[in-house]
Coordinates of N, CA, C and O in Angstrom, one line a residue:
X1 N -16.0 8.9 -5.5 CA -14.6 8.4 -5.7 C -15.4 7.0 -6.4 O -16.0 6.5 -5.4
X2 N -14.8 6.5 -7.3 CA -15.6 5.2 -8.0 C -14.3 3.9 -7.7 O -13.5 4.0 -6.4
X3 N -14.7 3.2 -7.2 CA -14.1 1.5 -7.0 C -13.0 1.8 -7.3 O -11.4 1.5 -6.5
X4 N -12.6 2.2 -8.8 CA -11.2 1.6 -9.3 C -10.3 2.8 -8.5 O -9.0 2.9 -8.5
X5 N -10.8 4.1 -8.9 CA -9.9 5.1 -7.9 C -9.7 5.2 -6.7 O -8.8 4.8 -6.3
X6 N -10.8 4.0 -5.7 CA -10.8 3.9 -4.6 C -9.4 3.0 -4.4 O -8.1 3.3 -3.5
X7 N -9.5 2.0 -5.2 CA -8.7 0.8 -5.1 C -6.8 1.1 -5.4 O -6.0 1.6 -5.2
X8 N -6.7 2.1 -7.1 CA -5.2 2.6 -6.6 C -5.3 3.9 -6.0 O -3.4 3.5 -5.6
X9 N -5.8 4.9 -5.6 CA -5.6 5.8 -4.7 C -5.2 4.9 -3.7 O -3.8 5.0 -2.1
X10 N -5.6 3.9 -2.9 CA -5.2 3.3 -1.4 C -4.3 2.5 -1.7 O -3.2 2.7 -0.7
X11 N -4.3 1.6 -2.6 CA -2.5 1.2 -3.1 C -1.3 2.0 -3.1 O -0.3 1.8 -2.9
X12 N -1.2 3.0 -3.6 CA -0.1 4.4 -4.0 C -0.3 4.7 -2.6 O 1.1 5.1 -2.2
X13 N -1.5 5.1 -1.4 CA -0.7 5.3 0.1 C -0.2 3.9 1.0 O 0.9 4.3 1.7
X14 N -0.7 3.2 0.4 CA 0.1 1.9 1.1 C 1.6 1.2 0.7 O 2.5 1.3 0.5
X15 N 1.6 1.5 -0.7 CA 3.0 1.5 -1.7 C 4.1 2.3 -0.4 O 5.0 1.7 -0.4
X16 N 3.5 3.7 -0.6 CA 4.5 4.9 0.1 C 4.7 4.2 1.3 O 5.5 4.5 2.7
X17 N 3.6 3.4 2.3 CA 3.6 3.9 3.3 C 4.4 2.2 3.9 O 5.5 2.5 4.3
X18 N 4.2 1.1 3.2 CA 4.7 -0.1 3.5 C 5.7 -0.9 2.2 O 5.9 -1.8 2.9
X19 N 5.4 -0.3 0.7 CA 6.4 -1.0 0.2 C 5.7 -2.0 -0.5 O 4.4 -2.4 0.4
X20 N 6.4 -2.7 -1.4 CA 5.4 -3.9 -2.5 C 5.2 -4.8 -1.6 O 4.0 -5.3 -1.3
X21 N 6.2 -5.6 -0.8 CA 5.5 -6.8 0.1 C 4.9 -6.4 1.1 O 3.5 -7.2 1.3
X22 N 4.4 -5.3 1.9 CA 4.4 -5.0 3.0 C 2.3 -4.7 2.3 O 1.7 -4.1 3.4
X23 N 2.6 -4.4 1.4 CA 1.1 -4.3 0.5 C 0.6 -5.0 -0.1 O 0.5 -6.1 -1.1
X24 N -0.8 -5.8 1.3 CA -1.1 -7.0 0.6 C -2.6 -6.8 0.1 O -3.1 -5.9 -0.1
X25 N -3.4 -7.8 -1.1 CA -4.3 -7.7 -1.5 C -5.7 -7.1 -0.5 O -6.7 -6.1 -1.2
X26 N -5.0 -7.9 0.8 CA -6.6 -7.7 1.7 C -6.0 -6.8 2.1 O -7.0 -5.2 2.3
X27 N -5.4 -5.6 2.6 CA -5.0 -4.5 3.0 C -5.4 -3.6 2.0 O -6.1 -1.8 2.7
X28 N -5.0 -3.4 0.2 CA -6.0 -2.9 -0.5 C -6.9 -2.4 -0.1 O -7.9 -1.7 -0.2
X29 N -7.6 -3.8 -0.3 CA -9.3 -3.6 -0.6 C -9.8 -3.2 1.0 O -10.7 -2.4 0.7
X30 N -9.1 -3.1 2.2 CA -9.5 -2.8 3.3 C -9.7 -1.8 3.5 O -10.7 -0.6 3.3
X31 N -8.9 -1.1 2.8 CA -8.1 0.5 2.8 C -9.2 1.1 1.8 O -9.6 2.4 2.1
X32 N -9.9 0.5 0.3 CA -10.6 0.8 0.1 C -11.8 0.3 -0.2 O -12.6 1.2 -0.4
X33 N -11.8 -0.3 1.1 CA -13.4 -0.1 1.1 C -14.4 -0.7 0.1 O -15.4 -1.0 -0.1
X34 N -13.2 -2.3 -0.2 CA -13.2 -2.4 -1.6 C -13.6 -4.1 -1.7 O -12.7 -5.1 -0.7
X35 N -14.2 -4.9 -2.3 CA -14.1 -6.5 -1.9 C -13.5 -7.0 -2.5 O -12.7 -6.6 -3.8
X36 N -13.1 -8.2 -2.7 CA -11.9 -9.3 -3.5 C -12.6 -8.4 -4.9 O -11.9 -9.4 -5.9
X37 N -13.4 -9.0 -4.7 CA -14.3 -9.0 -6.8 C -13.8 -8.5 -7.0 O -13.8 -8.2 -8.5
X38 N -14.4 -7.2 -6.5 CA -14.4 -5.5 -7.3 C -13.1 -5.6 -7.7 O -12.4 -5.5 -8.9
X39 N -12.1 -5.9 -6.9 CA -10.4 -5.8 -7.3 C -9.7 -6.5 -8.6 O -9.7 -5.8 -9.5
X40 N -10.7 -8.1 -8.6 CA -10.0 -8.6 -9.2 C -11.2 -8.5 -10.5 O -10.5 -9.1 -11.7
X41 N -12.1 -7.8 -10.9 CA -13.0 -7.7 -12.1 C -11.9 -6.5 -12.1 O -12.0 -6.5 -13.8
X42 N -11.7 -5.8 -11.8 CA -11.2 -4.1 -11.9 C -9.4 -4.9 -13.1 O -8.6 -3.8 -13.7
X43 N -8.8 -5.3 -12.1 CA -7.3 -5.5 -12.3 C -6.8 -7.2 -12.1 O -7.8 -8.0 -11.5
X44 N -6.1 -7.4 -12.8 CA -4.9 -8.4 -12.8 C -4.9 -9.4 -11.8 O -4.9 -11.1 -11.5
X45 N -4.5 -8.3 -10.5 CA -4.3 -8.6 -9.3 C -3.4 -7.5 -9.5 O -3.1 -6.8 -9.6
X46 N -2.4 -8.3 -7.7 CA -1.6 -7.0 -7.2 C -0.5 -6.1 -7.9 O -0.7 -5.2 -8.0
X47 N -0.3 -7.0 -8.6 CA 1.4 -6.6 -9.8 C 0.4 -5.8 -10.6 O 1.2 -4.7 -10.8
X48 N -0.5 -5.8 -11.6 CA -1.2 -5.2 -12.4 C -2.2 -3.9 -11.8 O -1.6 -2.1 -12.1
X49 N -2.3 -4.0 -10.4 CA -3.3 -2.6 -8.9 C -1.6 -2.3 -9.0 O -1.9 -0.7 -8.9
X50 N -0.7 -2.6 -8.7 CA 0.1 -1.7 -8.5 C 0.9 -0.9 -9.4 O 0.6 -0.1 -9.5
X51 N 1.0 -1.4 -10.6 CA 1.6 -1.0 -11.9 C 0.7 0.2 -11.6 O 1.3 1.9 -12.3
X52 N -1.1 0.4 -12.1 CA -2.3 1.3 -11.7 C -1.4 2.7 -11.1 O -1.2 3.7 -11.2
X53 N -0.5 2.2 -9.7 CA -0.6 2.9 -8.7 C 0.6 3.9 -8.8 O 0.9 4.6 -8.7
X54 N 1.4 3.2 -9.2 CA 3.0 3.4 -9.8 C 2.7 4.6 -10.4 O 3.7 5.4 -10.7
X55 N 2.0 4.2 -11.4 CA 2.1 5.0 -12.8 C 1.7 6.4 -12.3 O 1.4 7.4 -12.8
X56 N -0.4 6.3 -11.1 CA -0.1 7.0 -10.5 C 0.4 8.4 -9.8 O 0.5 9.9 -10.9
X57 N 0.9 8.0 -9.1 CA 2.1 8.1 -8.4 C 3.4 9.1 -9.3 O 3.4 10.2 -9.0
X58 N 3.7 8.6 -10.1 CA 5.2 9.1 -10.9 C 4.1 10.3 -11.4 O 4.4 11.5 -11.7
X59 N 3.3 10.3 -12.2 CA 1.8 11.2 -12.9 C 1.8 12.5 -12.2 O 2.0 13.5 -12.4
X60 N 1.4 12.3 -11.1 CA 1.2 13.5 -9.8 C 2.4 13.9 -9.2 O 2.4 15.6 -9.3
X61 N 3.6 13.6 -9.2 CA 5.3 14.6 -9.0 C 5.1 14.9 -10.2 O 5.6 16.2 -9.4
X62 N 5.6 14.3 -11.2 CA 5.7 15.0 -12.7 C 4.3 16.7 -12.4 O 4.7 18.1 -12.8
X63 N 3.1 16.4 -11.9 CA 2.4 17.3 -12.6 C 2.6 18.6 -11.2 O 2.9 19.6 -11.3
X64 N 2.9 18.1 -9.8 CA 2.8 19.2 -8.9 C 4.2 19.5 -9.6 O 4.4 21.2 -9.2
X65 N 5.5 19.3 -9.2 CA 7.1 19.7 -10.3 C 6.4 20.4 -11.3 O 7.0 21.8 -11.2
X66 N 6.0 20.7 -11.8 CA 5.4 21.3 -13.4 C 4.8 22.2 -13.6 O 4.7 23.9 -13.4
X67 N 4.1 21.9 -12.4 CA 3.3 23.5 -11.0 C 3.9 24.4 -10.8 O 3.8 25.6 -11.6
X68 N 5.5 23.8 -10.4 CA 6.1 25.1 -9.9 C 7.6 25.7 -10.8 O 7.1 26.5 -11.1
X69 N 7.5 24.3 -11.7 CA 8.8 25.1 -12.7 C 8.2 25.7 -14.3 O 8.8 26.3 -14.1
X70 N 6.6 25.4 -14.2 CA 6.2 25.9 -15.1 C 5.1 27.4 -15.1 O 4.6 27.5 -15.6
X71 N 5.4 27.1 -13.6 CA 5.2 29.0 -13.2 C 5.2 30.1 -13.7 O 7.3 30.3 -14.2
X72 N 5.0 31.4 -12.8 CA 5.6 32.5 -13.2 C 7.0 33.0 -12.1 O 7.0 32.3 -11.4
X73 N 7.5 33.9 -13.1 CA 8.7 34.6 -12.3 C 10.3 33.7 -13.4 O 10.1 33.5 -14.1
X74 N 11.6 34.0 -12.8 CA 12.6 33.5 -13.6 C 12.7 32.4 -12.7 O 12.0 31.8 -12.0
X75 N 14.0 31.5 -13.6 CA 14.3 30.3 -13.7 C 15.1 30.7 -12.1 O 14.2 29.4 -11.4
X76 N 15.5 31.1 -11.2 CA 15.7 30.8 -10.4 C 14.9 30.9 -9.4 O 14.4 30.1 -8.5
X77 N 13.6 31.5 -9.7 CA 12.6 32.2 -8.8 C 11.8 30.9 -9.0 O 11.4 30.1 -7.8
X78 N 11.1 30.0 -10.1 CA 10.7 28.8 -10.1 C 11.4 27.9 -9.9 O 10.8 26.7 -8.8
X79 N 12.7 27.3 -10.0 CA 13.6 26.5 -8.9 C 13.3 26.4 -7.6 O 13.1 25.1 -7.1
X80 N 13.3 28.3 -7.4 CA 13.4 27.8 -6.1 C 11.7 27.9 -5.1 O 11.7 27.1 -4.1
X81 N 10.5 27.9 -6.2 CA 9.9 27.6 -5.4 C 9.3 26.2 -5.5 O 8.9 25.6 -4.1
X82 N 10.3 25.3 -6.4 CA 10.1 24.2 -6.4 C 10.4 23.4 -5.3 O 10.1 22.8 -4.3
X83 N 12.0 23.8 -5.1 CA 12.5 23.8 -4.0 C 12.4 24.0 -2.6 O 12.0 22.8 -1.6
X84 N 11.5 25.0 -2.7 CA 11.0 25.0 -0.9 C 9.6 24.6 -0.6 O 8.6 24.9 0.8
X85 N 8.5 24.0 -1.6 CA 7.1 23.8 -2.1 C 7.0 22.7 -0.7 O 7.9 22.2 0.1
X86 N 6.2 23.3 0.4 CA 5.4 22.2 1.5 C 5.7 20.3 0.4 O 5.7 20.4 0.0
X87 N 6.4 19.8 1.4 CA 6.4 18.1 1.4 C 6.3 17.6 2.4 O 6.4 18.2 3.7
X88 N 6.2 16.4 2.5 CA 6.1 15.4 3.8 C 7.3 14.9 3.9 O 7.6 13.4 3.4
X89 N 8.3 15.7 4.3 CA 9.2 15.0 4.0 C 9.9 13.7 5.1 O 10.7 13.0 4.8
X90 N 9.3 13.2 6.0 CA 9.2 12.8 7.0 C 9.1 11.2 5.8 O 10.1 10.1 6.6
X91 N 8.3 11.3 5.3 CA 7.9 10.2 4.9 C 8.2 9.6 3.3 O 8.5 9.1 2.8
X92 N 8.9 11.0 2.9 CA 10.4 10.5 1.9 C 9.3 11.1 0.9 O 8.3 11.2 0.8
X93 N 9.9 11.1 -0.3 CA 9.5 10.9 -1.9 C 8.5 9.9 -2.3 O 9.2 9.2 -2.3
X94 N 7.7 10.1 -2.6 CA 6.9 9.0 -3.1 C 6.9 8.2 -4.5 O 7.4 7.1 -4.5
X95 N 8.2 8.7 -5.8 CA 8.9 7.9 -6.0 C 9.8 7.2 -5.8 O 10.0 6.5 -5.8
X96 N 10.9 8.2 -4.7 CA 11.8 7.8 -4.3 C 11.7 6.7 -3.5 O 12.4 6.0 -3.4
X97 N 11.1 6.9 -2.7 CA 10.8 5.7 -1.5 C 10.9 4.5 -2.3 O 11.2 3.7 -2.0
X98 N 10.0 4.3 -3.5 CA 9.5 3.1 -4.1 C 11.1 2.9 -5.1 O 10.9 1.6 -5.4
X99 N 12.2 3.3 -5.1 CA 13.3 3.0 -5.8 C 14.5 2.1 -5.2 O 15.6 1.8 -5.2
X100 N 13.5 2.4 -3.1 CA 14.6 1.5 -2.7 C 13.7 0.3 -2.0 O 14.4 -1.0 -1.3
X101 N 12.7 0.0 -2.5 CA 11.9 -1.4 -2.3 C 12.6 -2.2 -4.0 O 12.8 -1.8 -4.8
X102 N 13.2 -3.1 -3.5 CA 13.9 -4.0 -4.2 C 12.8 -5.0 -5.2 O 13.0 -5.6 -6.0
X103 N 11.3 -4.7 -4.3 CA 10.6 -6.2 -5.7 C 10.1 -5.3 -6.8 O 9.9 -5.8 -7.6
X104 N 9.8 -3.5 -6.1 CA 8.8 -3.0 -7.2 C 10.9 -2.4 -8.0 O 10.7 -1.9 -9.4
X105 N 11.8 -2.7 -7.8 CA 13.2 -2.6 -8.8 C 13.7 -3.8 -10.0 O 13.9 -3.8 -10.4
X106 N 12.9 -4.8 -8.9 CA 13.1 -6.2 -9.8 C 12.1 -6.6 -10.7 O 12.4 -6.6 -12.1
X107 N 11.2 -5.3 -11.1 CA 9.9 -5.1 -12.1 C 10.7 -4.1 -13.1 O 10.6 -3.5 -12.9
X108 N 10.7 -4.8 -14.5 CA 10.7 -3.6 -15.7 C 9.6 -2.5 -15.6 O 9.4 -1.4 -15.5
X109 N 8.8 -3.4 -15.5 CA 7.0 -2.6 -15.7 C 6.7 -1.7 -14.1 O 6.7 -1.0 -14.4
X110 N 7.4 -1.9 -13.4 CA 7.0 -0.8 -11.9 C 8.0 -0.2 -11.5 O 8.1 1.0 -11.2
X111 N 8.5 -0.6 -12.2 CA 10.8 0.5 -12.4 C 10.7 1.4 -13.5 O 10.9 2.9 -12.9
X112 N 10.0 1.2 -14.4 CA 10.2 2.2 -15.8 C 9.1 3.4 -15.8 O 9.5 4.4 -15.4
X113 N 8.3 3.4 -14.7 CA 7.5 4.9 -14.3 C 8.4 5.7 -13.3 O 8.2 7.2 -13.4
X114 N 9.0 4.7 -12.4 CA 10.2 5.5 -11.7 C 11.4 6.0 -12.4 O 11.6 7.8 -12.1
X115 N 12.3 5.4 -13.4 CA 12.9 6.3 -14.1 C 13.0 7.0 -15.1 O 13.2 8.3 -15.3
X116 N 11.6 7.0 -16.0 CA 11.0 8.1 -16.4 C 10.9 9.6 -15.6 O 10.6 10.2 -16.2
X117 N 10.2 9.3 -14.2 CA 9.6 10.6 -14.0 C 11.1 11.2 -13.5 O 11.6 12.7 -13.8
X118 N 11.5 11.0 -12.7 CA 13.3 11.5 -13.0 C 13.8 11.4 -14.0 O 14.8 12.4 -13.8
X119 N 14.0 11.1 -15.0 CA 14.5 11.9 -16.4 C 13.7 12.6 -17.2 O 14.4 13.7 -16.8
X120 N 12.7 12.8 -15.8 CA 11.9 14.0 -16.7 C 12.3 15.3 -15.8 O 12.6 16.1 -16.5
X121 N 12.0 14.7 -14.6 CA 12.4 15.9 -14.0 C 14.1 16.5 -14.0 O 14.1 17.4 -13.9
X122 N 15.3 16.0 -14.5 CA 16.4 15.9 -14.5 C 15.9 18.0 -15.9 O 16.9 17.7 -16.2
X123 N 15.7 16.3 -16.8 CA 15.1 17.3 -18.1 C 14.5 18.6 -18.1 O 14.9 19.7 -18.6
X124 N 13.9 18.6 -17.3 CA 12.5 20.0 -17.1 C 13.3 20.6 -16.3 O 13.5 22.5 -16.5
X125 N 14.1 20.4 -15.1 CA 15.6 21.4 -14.5 C 16.2 21.7 -15.4 O 16.4 23.7 -15.7
X126 N 16.5 21.3 -16.1 CA 17.9 21.8 -16.9 C 17.2 22.4 -17.8 O 18.2 23.8 -18.0
X127 N 16.1 22.1 -19.3 CA 15.8 23.3 -19.3 C 15.4 24.7 -18.5 O 15.4 25.5 -19.0
X128 N 14.0 24.7 -17.9 CA 14.4 26.2 -17.1 C 15.6 26.4 -16.6 O 15.9 27.9 -16.5
X129 N 17.0 25.7 -15.9 CA 18.2 26.3 -16.5 C 19.0 27.0 -17.2 O 19.0 28.4 -17.3
X130 N 18.7 25.9 -18.5 CA 19.0 26.7 -19.8 C 18.5 28.3 -19.9 O 18.9 28.8 -20.4
X131 N 16.9 28.3 -19.8 CA 16.5 29.4 -19.9 C 16.7 30.6 -19.2 O 17.3 31.8 -20.3
X132 N 17.1 30.5 -17.7 CA 17.7 31.0 -17.7 C 19.5 31.5 -17.6 O 19.4 33.1 -17.6
X133 N 19.9 31.4 -18.3 CA 20.9 31.4 -19.0 C 20.6 32.2 -20.3 O 21.3 32.8 -20.7
X134 N 19.7 31.7 -20.8 CA 19.5 32.0 -22.2 C 18.6 34.0 -22.2 O 19.3 34.8 -23.0
X135 N 18.3 34.1 -21.0 CA 18.3 35.7 -20.4 C 19.0 36.4 -19.6 O 18.2 37.5 -19.3
X136 N 19.4 35.4 -19.5 CA 21.3 36.6 -19.2 C 20.9 36.3 -17.5 O 21.5 37.4 -16.5
X137 N 19.9 35.6 -16.5 CA 19.4 35.1 -15.4 C 20.7 34.9 -14.4 O 21.0 34.6 -13.3
X138 N 21.5 34.0 -15.3 CA 22.2 32.5 -14.4 C 24.0 32.6 -15.9 O 23.4 32.6 -17.1
X139 N 24.9 32.6 -14.6 CA 26.1 32.7 -15.6 C 26.1 31.0 -16.4 O 25.3 30.1 -16.6
X140 N 26.8 31.7 -17.0 CA 27.2 30.7 -18.4 C 28.0 29.4 -18.0 O 28.3 28.4 -18.8
X141 N 28.4 29.1 -16.4 CA 29.8 27.7 -16.1 C 29.1 27.4 -15.4 O 29.2 26.5 -15.1
X142 N 27.3 27.8 -15.1 CA 26.6 26.9 -14.2 C 26.4 25.2 -15.8 O 25.7 26.1 -17.1
X143 N 26.1 24.0 -15.9 CA 26.0 23.6 -16.5 C 24.4 23.4 -16.6 O 24.3 22.0 -15.5
X144 N 23.3 23.0 -16.7 CA 22.2 22.7 -17.2 C 22.0 21.5 -16.9 O 21.4 21.4 -15.4
X145 N 21.9 20.4 -17.1 CA 21.8 19.1 -17.5 C 22.6 18.7 -15.7 O 22.2 18.1 -15.1
X146 N 24.1 18.9 -15.3 CA 24.5 18.7 -14.1 C 24.2 19.1 -13.3 O 24.1 18.5 -11.7
X147 N 23.7 20.7 -13.1 CA 22.9 21.0 -11.7 C 21.7 20.3 -11.9 O 21.3 20.4 -10.7
X148 N 21.5 19.8 -13.1 CA 20.1 19.7 -12.6 C 20.0 18.5 -11.9 O 19.4 17.8 -10.9
X149 N 20.8 17.6 -12.1 CA 20.2 15.5 -11.4 C 21.2 16.2 -10.1 O 20.6 15.3 -8.9
X150 N 22.4 17.4 -9.8 CA 22.7 17.8 -8.5 C 21.0 18.6 -7.7 O 21.5 17.6 -6.5
X151 N 20.4 18.7 -8.2 CA 19.5 19.0 -7.7 C 18.5 18.3 -6.9 O 17.8 17.8 -6.0
X152 N 18.0 16.9 -8.2 CA 17.5 15.9 -8.2 C 18.1 15.1 -6.8 O 17.3 14.4 -6.1
X153 N 20.0 14.7 -7.3 CA 19.9 13.9 -6.1 C 20.3 15.1 -4.4 O 20.2 14.2 -3.6
X154 N 20.2 16.4 -4.5 CA 20.0 16.7 -3.2 C 18.7 16.7 -2.2 O 18.8 16.4 -1.4
X155 N 17.7 16.5 -3.2 CA 16.3 16.4 -3.1 C 15.7 15.3 -2.5 O 15.2 14.4 -1.1
X156 N 16.6 14.0 -3.2 CA 16.7 12.4 -2.8 C 17.3 12.0 -1.9 O 16.7 11.6 -0.9
X157 N 18.8 12.9 -1.7 CA 19.4 12.7 -0.3 C 18.1 13.3 0.6 O 18.5 12.6 1.9
X158 N 17.9 14.7 0.4 CA 18.2 15.0 2.1 C 17.1 14.4 2.4 O 16.5 14.2 4.2
X159 N 15.5 13.8 1.6 CA 15.1 12.7 2.1 C 15.4 11.5 2.9 O 15.0 11.4 4.0
X160 N 16.4 10.9 2.5 CA 16.8 9.9 2.8 C 17.6 10.3 4.7 O 17.7 9.9 5.6
X161 N 18.2 11.9 4.4 CA 18.7 11.8 6.1 C 17.7 12.7 6.8 O 17.8 12.1 8.2
X162 N 17.0 13.4 6.1 CA 16.1 13.3 7.3 C 15.3 12.1 7.8 O 14.6 12.4 9.1
X163 N 14.8 10.9 7.1 CA 14.2 10.5 7.7 C 15.3 9.7 9.0 O 15.1 8.9 9.5
X164 N 16.4 9.1 8.9 CA 17.7 8.6 9.1 C 17.5 9.8 10.4 O 17.7 9.1 11.9
X165 N 17.2 11.0 10.2 CA 17.6 11.3 12.0 C 16.1 11.6 12.7 O 15.9 12.1 13.6
X166 N 15.2 11.9 11.8 CA 13.9 11.6 12.4 C 13.4 13.2 12.1 O 12.9 13.5 13.7
X167 N 13.9 14.3 11.7 CA 13.7 15.6 11.5 C 13.8 16.1 10.6 O 15.0 15.0 9.2
X168 N 13.2 16.9 10.8 CA 13.1 17.3 8.6 C 14.3 18.2 8.9 O 14.7 19.0 7.2
X169 N 15.3 18.6 9.4 CA 15.9 19.6 9.4 C 17.0 19.4 8.2 O 17.6 20.2 7.6
X170 N 17.8 18.0 8.5 CA 18.8 17.4 7.1 C 18.3 18.2 5.4 O 18.9 18.4 4.7
X171 N 16.6 17.7 6.2 CA 16.3 18.2 4.2 C 16.1 19.8 4.1 O 16.6 20.1 3.3
X172 N 16.0 20.1 5.0 CA 15.8 22.4 5.0 C 17.3 22.5 4.8 O 17.6 23.1 4.1
X173 N 18.4 22.0 5.6 CA 19.6 22.6 5.0 C 20.3 21.7 4.1 O 21.2 22.9 3.1
X174 N 19.8 20.7 3.3 CA 20.4 20.3 1.8 C 19.7 20.9 0.8 O 20.4 22.0 0.1
X175 N 18.3 21.6 0.9 CA 17.8 22.8 -0.1 C 18.6 24.2 0.2 O 18.7 24.5 -0.5
X176 N 18.9 24.8 1.3 CA 19.4 25.8 1.3 C 20.7 25.6 1.2 O 20.8 27.0 0.1
X177 N 21.6 24.9 0.6 CA 22.7 24.4 0.8 C 23.0 24.7 -0.9 O 23.4 25.4 -1.7
X178 N 21.8 24.0 -1.6 CA 21.5 24.0 -3.0 C 21.5 25.0 -3.7 O 21.5 25.6 -4.7
X179 N 19.5 26.2 -2.7 CA 20.2 27.1 -3.1 C 20.8 28.5 -3.1 O 20.8 29.5 -3.5
X180 N 21.8 28.0 -2.2 CA 22.6 29.3 -2.1 C 23.7 28.6 -3.2 O 24.4 29.7 -4.1
X181 N 23.7 27.4 -3.4 CA 25.2 27.3 -4.7 C 24.4 28.1 -6.3 O 24.8 28.1 -7.2
X182 N 23.0 27.5 -6.2 CA 22.3 28.7 -7.3 C 22.2 29.9 -7.2 O 22.5 30.6 -8.4
X183 N 22.4 30.3 -6.1 CA 21.9 32.1 -6.1 C 23.9 32.1 -6.8 O 24.2 33.7 -6.9
X184 N 24.8 31.6 -6.3 CA 26.4 31.7 -7.0 C 26.5 32.2 -8.6 O 26.9 32.9 -8.6
X185 N 25.7 31.6 -8.9 CA 25.6 31.7 -10.0 C 24.6 32.8 -10.5 O 24.0 33.1 -11.8
X186 N 23.7 33.6 -10.6 CA 22.8 34.5 -10.5 C 24.0 35.8 -11.0 O 24.3 36.0 -10.4
X187 N 23.6 35.8 -12.2 CA 24.0 37.4 -12.5 C 23.2 38.4 -12.5 O 23.6 39.9 -12.5
X188 N 22.5 38.8 -12.1 CA 21.5 39.8 -11.5 C 21.1 39.7 -10.1 O 20.8 39.0 -8.9

């Protein structure tokens, strides 16, 4: 892994763990095993490096979701795979955690990849659910866009509840609940 990749990956990890303010250039350099000169040779400073890291995190979250939602199976099976996949629940969603950081949210450039990721996820889930309706798998009573927004909200809320409880159980209950609601719209 080259220096640029180590710097971006280290910044991603530190942003997830500590937030923007807690992610100092020195901590980034130490974790990446890179000197100050290397960091400032490749990036204009912490904001520039943070933006590269936030964009990378957003890309990774979208790619992981697409792997599940674009895979084989019925619409409900693909959404189920997405909802049940292994996650680091107690660390929270790497994108969702960033939305709780006031410094990230105060920056239009840092907030934009987060906003785009959640918009993409809601849209992609809505597409899959609409496919399920078109194939006669899901009831026409289900509103794909609203249901997709609810799924995303349940996941993000599940992370918050789990972190507050110090247990993955509230997240698991939230996922089971949304799966039961989706199953009530299954036609086959």
